[in-house]
PDB file of C-alpha atoms in Angstrom:
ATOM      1  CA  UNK A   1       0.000   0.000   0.000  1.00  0.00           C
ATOM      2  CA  UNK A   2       1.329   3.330  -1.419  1.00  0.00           C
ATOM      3  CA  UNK A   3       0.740   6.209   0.364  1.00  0.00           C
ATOM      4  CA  UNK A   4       1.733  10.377  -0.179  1.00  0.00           C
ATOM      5  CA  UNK A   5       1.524  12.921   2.250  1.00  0.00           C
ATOM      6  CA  UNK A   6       1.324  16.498   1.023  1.00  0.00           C
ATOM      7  CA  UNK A   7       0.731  20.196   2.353  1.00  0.00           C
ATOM      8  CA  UNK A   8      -2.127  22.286   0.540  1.00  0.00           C
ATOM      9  CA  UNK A   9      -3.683  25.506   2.394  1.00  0.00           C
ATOM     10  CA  UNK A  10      -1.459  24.785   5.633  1.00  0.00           C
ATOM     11  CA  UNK A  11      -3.653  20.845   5.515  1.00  0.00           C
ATOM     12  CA  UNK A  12      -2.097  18.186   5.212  1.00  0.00           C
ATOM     13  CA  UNK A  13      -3.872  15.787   2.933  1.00  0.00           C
ATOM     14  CA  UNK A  14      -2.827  12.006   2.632  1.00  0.00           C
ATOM     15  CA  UNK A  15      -3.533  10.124  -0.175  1.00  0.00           C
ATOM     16  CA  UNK A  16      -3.547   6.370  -0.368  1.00  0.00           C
ATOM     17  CA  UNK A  17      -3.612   4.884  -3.597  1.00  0.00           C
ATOM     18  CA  UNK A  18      -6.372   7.165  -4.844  1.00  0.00           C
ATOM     19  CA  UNK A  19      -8.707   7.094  -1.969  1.00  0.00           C
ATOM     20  CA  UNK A  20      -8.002  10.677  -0.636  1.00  0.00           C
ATOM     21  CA  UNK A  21      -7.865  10.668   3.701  1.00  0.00           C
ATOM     22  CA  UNK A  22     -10.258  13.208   5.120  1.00  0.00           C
ATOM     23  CA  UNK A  23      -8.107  16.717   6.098  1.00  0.00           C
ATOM     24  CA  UNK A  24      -7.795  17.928   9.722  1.00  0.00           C
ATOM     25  CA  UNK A  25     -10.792  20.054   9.473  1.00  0.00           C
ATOM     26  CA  UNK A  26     -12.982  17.403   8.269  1.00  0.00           C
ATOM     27  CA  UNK A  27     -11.381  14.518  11.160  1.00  0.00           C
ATOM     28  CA  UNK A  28     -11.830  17.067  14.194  1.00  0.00           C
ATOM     29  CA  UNK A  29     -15.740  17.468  12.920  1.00  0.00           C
ATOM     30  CA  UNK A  30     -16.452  13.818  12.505  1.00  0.00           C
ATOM     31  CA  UNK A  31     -14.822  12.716  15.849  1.00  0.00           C
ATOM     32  CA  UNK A  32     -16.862  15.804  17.608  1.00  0.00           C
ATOM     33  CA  UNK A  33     -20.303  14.359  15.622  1.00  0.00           C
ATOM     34  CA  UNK A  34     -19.524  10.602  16.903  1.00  0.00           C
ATOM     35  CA  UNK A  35     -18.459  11.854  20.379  1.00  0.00           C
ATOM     36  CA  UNK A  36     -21.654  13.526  20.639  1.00  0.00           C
ATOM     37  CA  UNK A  37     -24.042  10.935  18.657  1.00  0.00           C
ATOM     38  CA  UNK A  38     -22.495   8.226  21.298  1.00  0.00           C
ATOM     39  CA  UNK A  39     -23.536  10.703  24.445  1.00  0.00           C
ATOM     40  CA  UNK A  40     -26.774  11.143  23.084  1.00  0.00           C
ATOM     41  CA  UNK A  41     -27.207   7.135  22.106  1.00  0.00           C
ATOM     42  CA  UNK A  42     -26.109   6.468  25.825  1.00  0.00           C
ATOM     43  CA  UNK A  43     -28.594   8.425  27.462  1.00  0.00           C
ATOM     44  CA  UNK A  44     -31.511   7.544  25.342  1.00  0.00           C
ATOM     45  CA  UNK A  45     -30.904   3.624  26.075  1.00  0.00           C
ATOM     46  CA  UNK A  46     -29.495   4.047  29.316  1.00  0.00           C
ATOM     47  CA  UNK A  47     -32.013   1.517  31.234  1.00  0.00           C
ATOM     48  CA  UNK A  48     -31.533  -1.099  28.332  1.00  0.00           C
ATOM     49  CA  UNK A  49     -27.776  -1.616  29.184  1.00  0.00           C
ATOM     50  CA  UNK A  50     -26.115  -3.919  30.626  1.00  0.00           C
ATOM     51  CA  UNK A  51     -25.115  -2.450  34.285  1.00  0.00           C
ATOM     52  CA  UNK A  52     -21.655  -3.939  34.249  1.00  0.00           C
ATOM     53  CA  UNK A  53     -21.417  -1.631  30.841  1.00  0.00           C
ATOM     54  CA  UNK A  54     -22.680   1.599  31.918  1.00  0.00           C
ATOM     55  CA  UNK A  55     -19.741   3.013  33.752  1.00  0.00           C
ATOM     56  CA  UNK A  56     -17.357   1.909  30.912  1.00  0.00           C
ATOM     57  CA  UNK A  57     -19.571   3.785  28.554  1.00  0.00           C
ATOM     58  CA  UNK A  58     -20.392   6.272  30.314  1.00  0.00           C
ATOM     59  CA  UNK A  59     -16.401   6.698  31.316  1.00  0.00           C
ATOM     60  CA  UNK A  60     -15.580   6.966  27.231  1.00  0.00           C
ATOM     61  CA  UNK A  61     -18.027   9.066  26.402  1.00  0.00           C
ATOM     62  CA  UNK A  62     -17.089  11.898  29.123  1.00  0.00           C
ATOM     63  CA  UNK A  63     -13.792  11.608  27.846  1.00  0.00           C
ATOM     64  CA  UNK A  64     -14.498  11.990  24.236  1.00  0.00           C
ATOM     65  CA  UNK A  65     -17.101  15.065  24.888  1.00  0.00           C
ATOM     66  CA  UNK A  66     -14.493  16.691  26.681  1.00  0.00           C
ATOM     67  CA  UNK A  67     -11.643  16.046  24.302  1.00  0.00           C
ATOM     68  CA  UNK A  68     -14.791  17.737  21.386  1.00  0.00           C
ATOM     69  CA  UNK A  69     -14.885  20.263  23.503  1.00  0.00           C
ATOM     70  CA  UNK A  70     -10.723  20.846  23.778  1.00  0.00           C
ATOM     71  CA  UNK A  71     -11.625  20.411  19.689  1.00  0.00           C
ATOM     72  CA  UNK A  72     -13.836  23.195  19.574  1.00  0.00           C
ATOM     73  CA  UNK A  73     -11.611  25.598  20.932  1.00  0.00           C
ATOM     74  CA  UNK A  74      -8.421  24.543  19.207  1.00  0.00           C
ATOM     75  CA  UNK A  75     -10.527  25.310  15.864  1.00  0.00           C
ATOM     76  CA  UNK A  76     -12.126  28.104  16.977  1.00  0.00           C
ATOM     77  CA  UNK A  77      -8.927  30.046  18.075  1.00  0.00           C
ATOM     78  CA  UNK A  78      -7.113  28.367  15.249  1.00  0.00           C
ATOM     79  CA  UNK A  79      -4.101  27.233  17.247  1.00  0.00           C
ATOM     80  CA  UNK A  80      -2.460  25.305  14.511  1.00  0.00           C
TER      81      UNK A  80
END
């Protein structure tokens, strides 16, 4: 598997044998959408799961809401 990594508009883009890797913009958004889908999914079925699983879960998603949130202002102040 071939891979290139260049620089375009201060991105970096990596391409692997034409399937084009999403830029940092578009990665920071889509881990900030699934951080927050899985908080939402988590409360909605809260009594249907499994006790023992509920703190794990519950555990990961805190951790990925708050690294959204350390997201959010890293792209908001642009500190790139």
């Amino acid at each position: 598997m071939r891979g290139e990594l260049f620089q375009h508009n201060h991105a970096y883009h990596l391409h692997v044998e034409g399937v084009s890797v999403l830029n940092n913009g578009a990665s920071i958004l889509t881990f900030i959408i699934v951080s927050f889908a899985l908080a939402l999914i988590l409360i909605m079925k809260k009594d249907s799961l499994p006790s023992s699983m509920k703190r794990p879960l519950a555990l990961l998603a805190l951790v990925m809401i708050s690294f959204s949130f350390g997201l959010i202002i890293y792209s908001f102040f642009g500190l790139s």
